[in-house]
Each structure stands twice: as C-alpha cells, then as structure tokens.
mmCIF file of C-alpha atoms in Angstrom:
data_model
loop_
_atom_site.group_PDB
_atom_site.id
_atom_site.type_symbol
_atom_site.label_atom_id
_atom_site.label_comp_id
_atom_site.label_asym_id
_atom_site.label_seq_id
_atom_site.Cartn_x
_atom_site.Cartn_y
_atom_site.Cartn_z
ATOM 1 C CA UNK A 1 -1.295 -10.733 -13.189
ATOM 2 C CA UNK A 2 -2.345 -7.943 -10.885
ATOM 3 C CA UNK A 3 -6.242 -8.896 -9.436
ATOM 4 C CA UNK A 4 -8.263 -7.340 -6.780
ATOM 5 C CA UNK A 5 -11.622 -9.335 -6.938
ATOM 6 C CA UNK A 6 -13.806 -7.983 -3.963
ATOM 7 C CA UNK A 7 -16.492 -9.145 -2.413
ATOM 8 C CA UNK A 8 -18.813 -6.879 -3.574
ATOM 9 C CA UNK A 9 -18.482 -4.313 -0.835
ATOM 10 C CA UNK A 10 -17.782 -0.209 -0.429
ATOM 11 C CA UNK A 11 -16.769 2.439 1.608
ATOM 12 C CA UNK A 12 -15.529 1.491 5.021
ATOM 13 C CA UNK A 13 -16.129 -2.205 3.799
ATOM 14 C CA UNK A 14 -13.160 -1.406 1.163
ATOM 15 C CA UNK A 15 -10.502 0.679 2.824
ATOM 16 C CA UNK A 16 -7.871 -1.415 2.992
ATOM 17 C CA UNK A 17 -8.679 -3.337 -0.190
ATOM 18 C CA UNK A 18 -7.904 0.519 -2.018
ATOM 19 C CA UNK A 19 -5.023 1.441 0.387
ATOM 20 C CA UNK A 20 -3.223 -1.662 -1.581
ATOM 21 C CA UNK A 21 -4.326 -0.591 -4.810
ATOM 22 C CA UNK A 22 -3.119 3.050 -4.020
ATOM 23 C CA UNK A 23 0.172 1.263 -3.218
ATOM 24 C CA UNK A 24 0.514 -0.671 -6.659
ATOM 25 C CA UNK A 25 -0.376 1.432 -8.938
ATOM 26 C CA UNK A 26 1.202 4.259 -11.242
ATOM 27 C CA UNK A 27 -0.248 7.998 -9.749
ATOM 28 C CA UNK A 28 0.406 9.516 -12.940
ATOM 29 C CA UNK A 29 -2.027 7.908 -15.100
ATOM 30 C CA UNK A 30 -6.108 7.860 -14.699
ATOM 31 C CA UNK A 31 -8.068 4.874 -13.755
ATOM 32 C CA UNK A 32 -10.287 3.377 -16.222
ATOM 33 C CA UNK A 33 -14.396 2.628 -15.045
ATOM 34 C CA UNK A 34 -16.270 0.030 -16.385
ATOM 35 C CA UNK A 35 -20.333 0.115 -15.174
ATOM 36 C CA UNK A 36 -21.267 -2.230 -18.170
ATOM 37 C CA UNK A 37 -23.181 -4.664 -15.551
ATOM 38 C CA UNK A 38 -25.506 -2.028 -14.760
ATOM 39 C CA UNK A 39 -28.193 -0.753 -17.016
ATOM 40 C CA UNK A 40 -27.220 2.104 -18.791
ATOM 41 C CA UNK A 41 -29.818 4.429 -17.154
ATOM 42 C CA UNK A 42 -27.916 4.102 -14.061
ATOM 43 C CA UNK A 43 -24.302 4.937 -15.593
ATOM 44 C CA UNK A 44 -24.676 8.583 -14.478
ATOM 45 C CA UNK A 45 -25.045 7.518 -10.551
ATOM 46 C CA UNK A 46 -22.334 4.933 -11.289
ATOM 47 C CA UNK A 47 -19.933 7.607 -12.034
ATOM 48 C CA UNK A 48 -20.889 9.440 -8.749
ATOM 49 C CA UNK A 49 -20.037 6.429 -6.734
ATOM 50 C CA UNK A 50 -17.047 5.501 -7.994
ATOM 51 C CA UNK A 51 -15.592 9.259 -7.731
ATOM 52 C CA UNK A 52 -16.572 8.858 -3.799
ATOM 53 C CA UNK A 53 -14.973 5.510 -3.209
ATOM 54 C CA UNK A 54 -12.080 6.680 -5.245
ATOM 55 C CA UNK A 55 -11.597 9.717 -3.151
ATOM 56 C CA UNK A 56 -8.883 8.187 -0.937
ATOM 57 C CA UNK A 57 -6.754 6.310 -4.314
ATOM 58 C CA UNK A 58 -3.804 9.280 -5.852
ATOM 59 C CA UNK A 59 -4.863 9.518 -9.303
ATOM 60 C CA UNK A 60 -5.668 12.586 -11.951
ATOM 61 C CA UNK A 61 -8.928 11.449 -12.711
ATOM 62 C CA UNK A 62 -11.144 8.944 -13.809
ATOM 63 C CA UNK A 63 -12.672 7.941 -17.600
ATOM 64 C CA UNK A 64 -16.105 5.876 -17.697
ATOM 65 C CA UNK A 65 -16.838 3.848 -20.523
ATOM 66 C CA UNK A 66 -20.710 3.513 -21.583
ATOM 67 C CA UNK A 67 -20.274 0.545 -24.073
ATOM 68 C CA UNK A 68 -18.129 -2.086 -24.354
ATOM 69 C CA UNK A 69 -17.275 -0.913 -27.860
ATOM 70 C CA UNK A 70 -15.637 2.142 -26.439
ATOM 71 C CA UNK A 71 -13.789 -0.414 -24.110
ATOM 72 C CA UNK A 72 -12.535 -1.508 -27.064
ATOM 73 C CA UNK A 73 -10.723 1.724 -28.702
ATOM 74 C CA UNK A 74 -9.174 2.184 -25.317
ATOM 75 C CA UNK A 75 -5.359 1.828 -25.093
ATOM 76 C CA UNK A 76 -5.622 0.143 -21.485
ATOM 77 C CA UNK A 77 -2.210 0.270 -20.848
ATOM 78 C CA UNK A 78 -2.931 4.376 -20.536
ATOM 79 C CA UNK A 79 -4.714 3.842 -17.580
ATOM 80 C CA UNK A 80 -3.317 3.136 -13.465
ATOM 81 C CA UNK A 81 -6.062 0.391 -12.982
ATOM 82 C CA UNK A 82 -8.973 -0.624 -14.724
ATOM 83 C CA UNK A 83 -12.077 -1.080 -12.123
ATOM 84 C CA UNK A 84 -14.518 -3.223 -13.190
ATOM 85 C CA UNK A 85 -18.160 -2.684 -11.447
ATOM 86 C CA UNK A 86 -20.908 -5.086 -9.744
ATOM 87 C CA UNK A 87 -24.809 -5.586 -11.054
ATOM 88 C CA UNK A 88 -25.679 -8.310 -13.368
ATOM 89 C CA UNK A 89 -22.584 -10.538 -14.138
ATOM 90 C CA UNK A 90 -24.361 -12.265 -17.151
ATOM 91 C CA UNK A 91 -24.869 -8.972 -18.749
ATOM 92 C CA UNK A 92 -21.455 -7.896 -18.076
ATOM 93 C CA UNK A 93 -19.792 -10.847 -19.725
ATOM 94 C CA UNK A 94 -22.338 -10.958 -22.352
ATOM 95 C CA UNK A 95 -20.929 -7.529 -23.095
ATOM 96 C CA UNK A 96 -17.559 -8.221 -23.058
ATOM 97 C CA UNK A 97 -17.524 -11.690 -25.379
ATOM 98 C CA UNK A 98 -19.795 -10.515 -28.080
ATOM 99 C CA UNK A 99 -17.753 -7.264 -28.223
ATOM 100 C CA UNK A 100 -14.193 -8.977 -28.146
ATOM 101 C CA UNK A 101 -13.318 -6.517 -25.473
ATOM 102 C CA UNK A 102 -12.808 -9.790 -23.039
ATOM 103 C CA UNK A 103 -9.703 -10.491 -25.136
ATOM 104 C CA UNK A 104 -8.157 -7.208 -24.666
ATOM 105 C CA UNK A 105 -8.804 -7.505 -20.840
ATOM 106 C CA UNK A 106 -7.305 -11.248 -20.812
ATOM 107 C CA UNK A 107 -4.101 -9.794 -22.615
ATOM 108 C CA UNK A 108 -3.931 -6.759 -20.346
ATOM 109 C CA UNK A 109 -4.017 -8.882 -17.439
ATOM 110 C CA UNK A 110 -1.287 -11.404 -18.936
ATOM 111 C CA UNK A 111 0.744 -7.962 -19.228
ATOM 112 C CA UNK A 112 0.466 -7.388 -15.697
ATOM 113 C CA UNK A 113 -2.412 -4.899 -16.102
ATOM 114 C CA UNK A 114 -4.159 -4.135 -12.800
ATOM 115 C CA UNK A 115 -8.080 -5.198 -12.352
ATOM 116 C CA UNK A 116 -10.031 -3.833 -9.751
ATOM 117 C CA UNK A 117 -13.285 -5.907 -10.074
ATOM 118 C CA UNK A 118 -16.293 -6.006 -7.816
ATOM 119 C CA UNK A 119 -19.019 -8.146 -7.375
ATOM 120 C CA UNK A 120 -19.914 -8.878 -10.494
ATOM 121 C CA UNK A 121 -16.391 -7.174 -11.622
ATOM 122 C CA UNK A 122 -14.867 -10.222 -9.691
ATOM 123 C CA UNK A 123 -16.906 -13.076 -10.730
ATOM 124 C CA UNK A 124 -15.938 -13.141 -14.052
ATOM 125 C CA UNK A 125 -12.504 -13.317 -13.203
ATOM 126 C CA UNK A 126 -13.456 -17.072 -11.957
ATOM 127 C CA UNK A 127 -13.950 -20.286 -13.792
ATOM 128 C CA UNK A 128 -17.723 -19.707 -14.417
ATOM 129 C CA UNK A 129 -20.580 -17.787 -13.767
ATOM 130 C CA UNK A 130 -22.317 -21.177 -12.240
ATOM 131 C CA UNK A 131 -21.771 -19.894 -9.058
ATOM 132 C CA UNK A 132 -24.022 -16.613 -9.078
ATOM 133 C CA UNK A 133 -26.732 -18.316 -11.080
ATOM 134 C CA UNK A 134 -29.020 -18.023 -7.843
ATOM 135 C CA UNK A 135 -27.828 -14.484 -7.161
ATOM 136 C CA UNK A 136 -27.839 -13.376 -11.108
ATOM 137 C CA UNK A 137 -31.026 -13.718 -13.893
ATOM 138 C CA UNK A 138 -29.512 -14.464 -17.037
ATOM 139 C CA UNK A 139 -31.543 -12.376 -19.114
ATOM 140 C CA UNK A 140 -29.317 -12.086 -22.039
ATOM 141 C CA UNK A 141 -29.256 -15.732 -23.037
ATOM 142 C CA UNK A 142 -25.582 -15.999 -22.245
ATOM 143 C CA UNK A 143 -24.682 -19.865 -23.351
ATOM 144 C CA UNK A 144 -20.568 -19.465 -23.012
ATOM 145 C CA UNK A 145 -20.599 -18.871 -19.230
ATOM 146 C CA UNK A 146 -17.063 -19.309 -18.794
ATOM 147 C CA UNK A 147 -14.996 -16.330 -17.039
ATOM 148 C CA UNK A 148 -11.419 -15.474 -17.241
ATOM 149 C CA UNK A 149 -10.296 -18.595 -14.802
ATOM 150 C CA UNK A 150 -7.886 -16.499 -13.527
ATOM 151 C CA UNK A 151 -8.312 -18.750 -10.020
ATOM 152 C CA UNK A 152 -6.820 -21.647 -12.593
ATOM 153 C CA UNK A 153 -10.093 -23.726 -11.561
ATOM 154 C CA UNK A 154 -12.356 -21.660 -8.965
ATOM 155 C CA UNK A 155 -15.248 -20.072 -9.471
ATOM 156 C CA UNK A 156 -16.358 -17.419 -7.335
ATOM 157 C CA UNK A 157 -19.140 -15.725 -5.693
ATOM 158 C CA UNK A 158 -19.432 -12.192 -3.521
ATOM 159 C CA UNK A 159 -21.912 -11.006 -1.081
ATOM 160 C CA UNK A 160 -21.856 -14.147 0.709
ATOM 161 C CA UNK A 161 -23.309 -13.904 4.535
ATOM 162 C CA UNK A 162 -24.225 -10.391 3.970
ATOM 163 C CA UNK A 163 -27.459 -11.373 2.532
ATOM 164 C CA UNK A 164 -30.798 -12.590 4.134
ATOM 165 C CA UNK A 165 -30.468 -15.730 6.645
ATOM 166 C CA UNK A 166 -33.162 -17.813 3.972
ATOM 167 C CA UNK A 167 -30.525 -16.150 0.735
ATOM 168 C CA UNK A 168 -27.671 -17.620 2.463
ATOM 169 C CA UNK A 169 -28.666 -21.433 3.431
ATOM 170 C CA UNK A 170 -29.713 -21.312 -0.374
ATOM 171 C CA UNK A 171 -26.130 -20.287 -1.857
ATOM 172 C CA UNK A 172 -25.131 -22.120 0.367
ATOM 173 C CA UNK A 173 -26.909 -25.675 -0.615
ATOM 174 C CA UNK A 174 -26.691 -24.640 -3.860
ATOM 175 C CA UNK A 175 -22.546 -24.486 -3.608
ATOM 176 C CA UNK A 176 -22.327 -27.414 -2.140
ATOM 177 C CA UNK A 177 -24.046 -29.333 -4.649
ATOM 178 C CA UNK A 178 -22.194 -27.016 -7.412
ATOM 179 C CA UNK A 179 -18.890 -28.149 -5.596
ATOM 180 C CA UNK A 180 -19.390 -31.087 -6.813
ATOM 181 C CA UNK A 181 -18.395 -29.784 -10.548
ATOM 182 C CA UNK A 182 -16.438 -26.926 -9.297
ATOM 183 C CA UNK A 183 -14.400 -25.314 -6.997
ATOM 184 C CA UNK A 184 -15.757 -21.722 -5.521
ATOM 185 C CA UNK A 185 -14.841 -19.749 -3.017
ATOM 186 C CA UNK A 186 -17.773 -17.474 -1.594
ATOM 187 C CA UNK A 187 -16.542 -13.722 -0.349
ATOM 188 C CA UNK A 188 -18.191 -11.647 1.629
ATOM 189 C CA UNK A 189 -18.793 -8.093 1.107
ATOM 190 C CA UNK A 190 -15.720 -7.402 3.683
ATOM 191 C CA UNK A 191 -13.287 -9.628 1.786
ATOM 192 C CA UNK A 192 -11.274 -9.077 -1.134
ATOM 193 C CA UNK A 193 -8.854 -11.754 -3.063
ATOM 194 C CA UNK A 194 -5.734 -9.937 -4.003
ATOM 195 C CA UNK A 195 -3.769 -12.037 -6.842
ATOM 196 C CA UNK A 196 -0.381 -10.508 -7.060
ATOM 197 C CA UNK A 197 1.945 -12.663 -9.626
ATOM 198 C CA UNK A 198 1.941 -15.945 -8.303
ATOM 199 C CA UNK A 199 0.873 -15.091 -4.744
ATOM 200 C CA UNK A 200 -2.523 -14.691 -3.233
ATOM 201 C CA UNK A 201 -4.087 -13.140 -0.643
ATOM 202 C CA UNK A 202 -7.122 -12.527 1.569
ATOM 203 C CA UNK A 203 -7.797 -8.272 2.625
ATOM 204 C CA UNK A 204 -10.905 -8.290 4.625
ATOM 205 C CA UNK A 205 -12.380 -8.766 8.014
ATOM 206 C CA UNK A 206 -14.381 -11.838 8.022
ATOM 207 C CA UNK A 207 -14.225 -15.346 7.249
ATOM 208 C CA UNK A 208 -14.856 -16.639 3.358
ATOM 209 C CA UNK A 209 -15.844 -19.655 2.564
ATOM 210 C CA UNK A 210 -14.258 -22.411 0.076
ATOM 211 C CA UNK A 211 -16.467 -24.999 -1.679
ATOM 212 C CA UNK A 212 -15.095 -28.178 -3.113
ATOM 213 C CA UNK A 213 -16.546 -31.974 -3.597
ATOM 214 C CA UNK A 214 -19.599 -31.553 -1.517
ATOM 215 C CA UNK A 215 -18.067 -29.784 1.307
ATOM 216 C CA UNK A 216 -18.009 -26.114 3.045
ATOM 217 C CA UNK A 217 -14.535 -25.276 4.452
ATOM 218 C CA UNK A 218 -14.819 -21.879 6.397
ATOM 219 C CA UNK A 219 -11.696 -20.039 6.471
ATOM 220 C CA UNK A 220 -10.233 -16.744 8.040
ATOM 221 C CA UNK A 221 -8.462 -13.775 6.251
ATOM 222 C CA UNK A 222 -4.960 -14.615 7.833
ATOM 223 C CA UNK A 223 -4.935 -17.665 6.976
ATOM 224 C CA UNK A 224 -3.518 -19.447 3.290
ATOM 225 C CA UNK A 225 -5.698 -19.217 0.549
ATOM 226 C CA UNK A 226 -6.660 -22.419 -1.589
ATOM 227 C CA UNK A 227 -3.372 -21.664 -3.969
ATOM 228 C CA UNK A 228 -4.972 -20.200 -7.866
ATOM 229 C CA UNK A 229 -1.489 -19.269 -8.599
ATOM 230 C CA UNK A 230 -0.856 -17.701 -11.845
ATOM 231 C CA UNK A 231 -2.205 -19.032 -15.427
#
C-alpha cells in the first residue's frame, strides 16, 4: 500500500509532498486524474490545475476520467499514480460505491498501486466520512459512509486550521465529541500522510492534530505518527 493523503493543499503548500511521489513512481507510464468530487461543469478547470501542480512530477502525460464508469474500464495498473481530487467527499464516494469502481481502487491499492488523494481524495481513504460531515453537505443521500480504512481505524479530515477562527473551534468541538466513536486525525492544508507499506509518515510544515476518546493531542511533522500500519 502506497498512500499520499494530503491535507487538501497546492502549489508551494505541496512541493515536497510531489518531490516524494516523483521519487516512487514509474516515469514511463501516465498518471491517472480523478475530479469525480467536483461537479462536472468544473472538470475542464480541474484538468488545468492538475497539469500546473503536476508540472514539477516526470511523467508523459496525464488521462482525466469524467465518470466513474470510465474509472471502471481503466486498466489502473497502466498508470504511474492515480490522483484522486478534493470537493465534495460524499459525492465522490457516492460515485465510487454505486459504480463498483471503489473495489478496483481497494484491489489496486492491496497491489501496491500508488494513490495520490487530496482533500476529499484523502478522506475516503479513512474509516468514515463522519469526520467532514461539518465541512461536507451530503447531498446525495449517501447511507454507507464508510471509506477505505486504510488508517486500520482513523478517520480523517483536511483543511484543518486553515479555515476561519469560528470554522475551526467548530471541527474542532465537533472531533472531540466524534472521538469519542472514532479516531481522526485532522491535517492541515500543509501536511500530507505518506503510508508507505507498513510505515507512515508526516510531509508538511505544521502541526496536525490527532483526536481520540474526548481528547485533542497536537502533534508536529517530525514526530511518530499514531501507527495505521498496513491492512
């Protein structure tokens, strides 16, 4: 299992995060997009952003999918990476279950397939999509809210402290009541969980926060990361 589940943040916010991915991945081979969070109006402008924060990653090019049905006829193993994209993370999994395209990203993944996923990208990747429900309206009636758990137990949320003072104190009651039930960690834009095997860690530049039984632990990039492990 090769993750990068970032914090939901770009450009100079990122660098590093894509230096590693430049280092892991196989130059030959394109890199797979996947905008399905955003409304499809916006795909075009998607496309435009990802070619500018890919600018700096060595690959021959880069394939968007518009549906997660044409997720689904893709060979995945074709691709370098497959970069997953932020927006609304209900829609996104919505997408993905009722498709069946989730499976084929869960085996790719237990194949060693490398995920790029961020903001809403990343939260799937966690236990559930409890954790965004203040960030996130769940306009598609999602009821199976479960993610990938590929943090064997955490949830997770991004943009965390990059957000209005009043946004914040509410995640952040919010998580610590939501603790309670389950684990999260909370990334900031700057901050990006790299699961490599059966080792994590944290690329970034500020703290992140972890959430568990009531409590707020705050917690720097150099320092160990609750252990996730692999599944």
């Amino acid at each position: 299992m090769r993750l990068f589940l970032c914090g939901g943040g770009s450009g100079v916010q990122t660098v590093e995060a894509y230096r590693r991915l430049n280092d892991m991945i196989d130059h030959t081979k394109p890199l797979l997009y996947v905008p399905l969070a955003m409304k499809p109006a916006l795909y075009p402008s998607c496309f435009e952003w990802i070619k500018d924060e890919m600018r700096g990653v060595n690959i021959p090019g880069i394939e968007m999918v518009t549906s997660a049905e044409e997720l689904i006829r893709k060979e995945l193993t074709d691709y370098s990476a497959i970069f997953i994209g932020g927006g609304n993370t209900f829609k996104l999994l919505y997408e993905l279950k009722a498709s069946g395209a989730f499976d084929r990203i869960k085996r790719y993944i237990e194949q060693d397939g490398i995920v790029f996923g961020g903001s809403a990208g990343a939260i799937i990747f966690g236990e559930s999509l409890a954790s965004c429900a203040l960030d996130d309206a769940n306009h598609v009636g999602l009821r199976d809210i479960a993610g990938f758990n590929a943090l064997n137990g955490i949830s997770l949320l991004c943009h965390y402290t990059n957000q209005t003072e009043e946004k914040d104190r509410k995640n952040t009651a919010y998580l610590i009541e939501l603790s309670r039930q389950f684990k999260v960690i909370a990334l900031p834009e700057e901050d990006t969980l790299l699961i490599n095997g059966s080792t994590i860690e944290v690329i970034g530049t500020k703290p992140y926060y972890y959430f568990e039984n009531g409590t707020r632990i705050e917690r720097q990039t150099k320092q160990t990361c609750p252990s996730v492990g692999s599944k």
